[in-house]
Amino acid sequence: MAILTEVMRSYQTQLRAAYDDHEIEVKVYTESHDFTKGQNLLIADLQHLEGTQKIAYKNRIKRKSTNLMIAETKVEEVVEDDELIIPFEQTVYIVVSRNIEDLFDDLDTNTLKGLIHYAEVVKNEIEMLDIVEYDYE
């Protein structure tokens, strides 16, 4: 979760620089978050999609509104309880919002999928380094 959050923070920084817009937001939430009505509508749309990385977006046409994109993915976490290590998987949502002038398209969804995959690769590499370090001790 920490790696995914950091990758998305960096993505937000890059989007803000590219569009010169400090109102762009990229946030990572667990499924227990209290989502807005618009976010819940897109989350409901995700339920009809297949795959482990689902992404939906809505370009609003109302004035003073934002465009919204939401991705759903699974994140593996580990909880240490006494001497037990308990792995579990949780659903997380990445919520991207930006102003009405900048529409989302398939490039945005592919970029977000790539960043989610990148976060998974980084997590796996860190785990492998931990295993290698543990084996040498």
mmCIF file of C-alpha atoms in Angstrom:
data_model
loop_
_atom_site.group_PDB
_atom_site.id
_atom_site.type_symbol
_atom_site.label_atom_id
_atom_site.label_comp_id
_atom_site.label_asym_id
_atom_site.label_seq_id
_atom_site.Cartn_x
_atom_site.Cartn_y
_atom_site.Cartn_z
ATOM 1 C CA MET A 1 0.000 0.000 0.000
ATOM 2 C CA ALA A 2 2.842 2.379 0.865
ATOM 3 C CA ILE A 3 4.572 1.776 -2.467
ATOM 4 C CA LEU A 4 1.360 2.251 -4.456
ATOM 5 C CA THR A 5 0.621 5.452 -2.536
ATOM 6 C CA GLU A 6 4.105 6.815 -3.242
ATOM 7 C CA VAL A 7 3.891 5.963 -6.966
ATOM 8 C CA MET A 8 0.516 7.738 -7.170
ATOM 9 C CA ARG A 9 1.885 10.769 -5.294
ATOM 10 C CA SER A 10 4.622 11.010 -7.910
ATOM 11 C CA TYR A 11 2.020 10.634 -10.692
ATOM 12 C CA GLN A 12 0.039 13.518 -9.175
ATOM 13 C CA THR A 13 3.166 15.683 -9.143
ATOM 14 C CA GLN A 14 3.824 14.888 -12.812
ATOM 15 C CA LEU A 15 0.216 15.589 -13.833
ATOM 16 C CA ARG A 16 0.198 18.905 -11.982
ATOM 17 C CA ALA A 17 3.401 19.953 -13.725
ATOM 18 C CA ALA A 18 2.216 18.818 -17.168
ATOM 19 C CA TYR A 19 -1.159 20.572 -16.956
ATOM 20 C CA ASP A 20 0.005 23.479 -14.751
ATOM 21 C CA ASP A 21 -2.965 22.719 -12.513
ATOM 22 C CA HIS A 22 -2.586 22.289 -8.761
ATOM 23 C CA GLU A 23 -6.165 21.072 -8.368
ATOM 24 C CA ILE A 24 -5.408 17.662 -9.886
ATOM 25 C CA GLU A 25 -5.640 15.010 -7.202
ATOM 26 C CA VAL A 26 -4.542 11.385 -7.146
ATOM 27 C CA LYS A 27 -5.465 9.520 -3.946
ATOM 28 C CA VAL A 28 -5.353 5.881 -2.837
ATOM 29 C CA TYR A 29 -8.155 4.625 -0.586
ATOM 30 C CA THR A 30 -9.090 1.293 0.955
ATOM 31 C CA GLU A 31 -12.559 -0.040 0.245
ATOM 32 C CA SER A 32 -13.747 1.131 3.675
ATOM 33 C CA HIS A 33 -13.344 4.806 2.661
ATOM 34 C CA ASP A 34 -16.480 6.967 2.606
ATOM 35 C CA PHE A 35 -16.709 7.697 -1.131
ATOM 36 C CA THR A 36 -18.758 10.479 -2.717
ATOM 37 C CA LYS A 37 -21.883 9.764 -4.752
ATOM 38 C CA GLY A 38 -20.016 10.262 -8.043
ATOM 39 C CA GLN A 39 -17.187 8.013 -6.923
ATOM 40 C CA ASN A 40 -19.645 5.320 -5.838
ATOM 41 C CA LEU A 41 -21.288 5.409 -9.284
ATOM 42 C CA LEU A 42 -17.942 4.719 -10.970
ATOM 43 C CA ILE A 43 -17.090 2.028 -8.415
ATOM 44 C CA ALA A 44 -20.407 0.356 -9.282
ATOM 45 C CA ASP A 45 -19.400 0.500 -12.975
ATOM 46 C CA LEU A 46 -16.159 -1.291 -12.098
ATOM 47 C CA GLN A 47 -18.117 -4.292 -10.842
ATOM 48 C CA HIS A 48 -19.176 -5.041 -14.445
ATOM 49 C CA LEU A 49 -15.573 -5.169 -15.689
ATOM 50 C CA GLU A 50 -13.309 -8.214 -15.656
ATOM 51 C CA GLY A 51 -9.681 -8.459 -14.574
ATOM 52 C CA THR A 52 -7.618 -7.563 -11.555
ATOM 53 C CA GLN A 53 -7.040 -3.965 -12.593
ATOM 54 C CA LYS A 54 -10.279 -2.226 -13.414
ATOM 55 C CA ILE A 55 -10.473 1.406 -14.467
ATOM 56 C CA ALA A 56 -13.454 3.609 -15.263
ATOM 57 C CA TYR A 57 -13.683 7.327 -15.928
ATOM 58 C CA LYS A 58 -16.355 9.933 -16.413
ATOM 59 C CA ASN A 59 -15.812 13.210 -18.216
ATOM 60 C CA ARG A 60 -18.374 15.574 -16.792
ATOM 61 C CA ILE A 61 -20.147 18.091 -18.983
ATOM 62 C CA LYS A 62 -21.563 20.290 -16.226
ATOM 63 C CA ARG A 63 -20.017 23.630 -15.351
ATOM 64 C CA LYS A 64 -17.686 23.890 -12.358
ATOM 65 C CA SER A 65 -17.307 20.150 -12.199
ATOM 66 C CA THR A 66 -14.382 17.776 -12.404
ATOM 67 C CA ASN A 67 -13.464 14.796 -14.492
ATOM 68 C CA LEU A 68 -13.116 11.615 -12.462
ATOM 69 C CA MET A 69 -11.211 8.372 -12.995
ATOM 70 C CA ILE A 70 -11.177 5.440 -10.559
ATOM 71 C CA ALA A 71 -9.041 2.312 -10.635
ATOM 72 C CA GLU A 72 -9.613 -0.795 -8.556
ATOM 73 C CA THR A 73 -6.789 -3.172 -7.735
ATOM 74 C CA LYS A 74 -5.732 -5.667 -5.080
ATOM 75 C CA VAL A 75 -2.869 -5.018 -2.690
ATOM 76 C CA GLU A 76 -1.108 -7.699 -0.687
ATOM 77 C CA GLU A 77 -0.290 -6.750 2.881
ATOM 78 C CA VAL A 78 1.387 -8.675 5.672
ATOM 79 C CA VAL A 79 0.371 -8.520 9.316
ATOM 80 C CA GLU A 80 2.757 -9.783 11.959
ATOM 81 C CA ASP A 81 0.939 -11.252 14.936
ATOM 82 C CA ASP A 82 3.304 -12.525 17.653
ATOM 83 C CA GLU A 83 5.577 -14.777 15.629
ATOM 84 C CA LEU A 84 3.103 -15.438 12.829
ATOM 85 C CA ILE A 85 3.207 -13.640 9.512
ATOM 86 C CA ILE A 86 -0.288 -13.423 8.068
ATOM 87 C CA PRO A 87 -0.637 -12.313 4.432
ATOM 88 C CA PHE A 88 -3.923 -10.818 3.300
ATOM 89 C CA GLU A 89 -5.255 -9.087 0.227
ATOM 90 C CA GLN A 90 -7.373 -5.970 0.205
ATOM 91 C CA THR A 91 -9.120 -3.989 -2.497
ATOM 92 C CA VAL A 92 -7.930 -0.425 -2.973
ATOM 93 C CA TYR A 93 -9.183 2.378 -5.172
ATOM 94 C CA ILE A 94 -7.121 5.031 -6.885
ATOM 95 C CA VAL A 95 -9.176 8.176 -7.431
ATOM 96 C CA VAL A 96 -7.943 10.729 -9.973
ATOM 97 C CA SER A 97 -9.758 14.010 -10.424
ATOM 98 C CA ARG A 98 -8.929 17.037 -12.522
ATOM 99 C CA ASN A 99 -10.666 20.059 -13.940
ATOM 100 C CA ILE A 100 -13.275 20.015 -16.654
ATOM 101 C CA GLU A 101 -11.001 21.219 -19.477
ATOM 102 C CA ASP A 102 -8.708 18.180 -19.309
ATOM 103 C CA LEU A 103 -10.640 15.114 -20.430
ATOM 104 C CA PHE A 104 -9.650 11.561 -19.570
ATOM 105 C CA ASP A 105 -9.101 9.091 -22.401
ATOM 106 C CA ASP A 106 -7.660 5.617 -23.018
ATOM 107 C CA LEU A 107 -4.093 6.928 -22.670
ATOM 108 C CA ASP A 108 -4.912 7.929 -19.092
ATOM 109 C CA THR A 109 -6.304 4.478 -18.285
ATOM 110 C CA ASN A 110 -3.275 2.755 -19.821
ATOM 111 C CA THR A 111 -0.938 5.058 -17.885
ATOM 112 C CA LEU A 112 -2.715 4.254 -14.636
ATOM 113 C CA LYS A 113 -2.584 0.512 -15.365
ATOM 114 C CA GLY A 114 1.144 0.816 -16.057
ATOM 115 C CA LEU A 115 1.746 2.682 -12.800
ATOM 116 C CA ILE A 116 -0.185 0.076 -10.803
ATOM 117 C CA HIS A 117 1.905 -2.645 -12.432
ATOM 118 C CA TYR A 118 5.094 -0.664 -11.733
ATOM 119 C CA ALA A 119 4.168 -0.442 -8.023
ATOM 120 C CA GLU A 120 3.713 -4.239 -7.978
ATOM 121 C CA VAL A 121 7.125 -4.755 -9.595
ATOM 122 C CA VAL A 122 8.810 -2.451 -7.071
ATOM 123 C CA LYS A 123 7.093 -4.291 -4.192
ATOM 124 C CA ASN A 124 8.237 -7.657 -5.548
ATOM 125 C CA GLU A 125 11.811 -6.404 -5.980
ATOM 126 C CA ILE A 126 11.901 -5.137 -2.397
ATOM 127 C CA GLU A 127 10.589 -8.489 -1.164
ATOM 128 C CA MET A 128 13.263 -10.310 -3.169
ATOM 129 C CA LEU A 129 15.989 -8.092 -1.700
ATOM 130 C CA ASP A 130 14.652 -8.829 1.785
ATOM 131 C CA ILE A 131 14.794 -12.576 1.091
ATOM 132 C CA VAL A 132 18.341 -12.358 -0.271
ATOM 133 C CA GLU A 133 19.460 -10.284 2.725
ATOM 134 C CA TYR A 134 17.791 -12.723 5.123
ATOM 135 C CA ASP A 135 19.528 -15.702 3.475
ATOM 136 C CA TYR A 136 22.957 -14.118 3.988
ATOM 137 C CA GLU A 137 22.515 -13.513 7.715
#
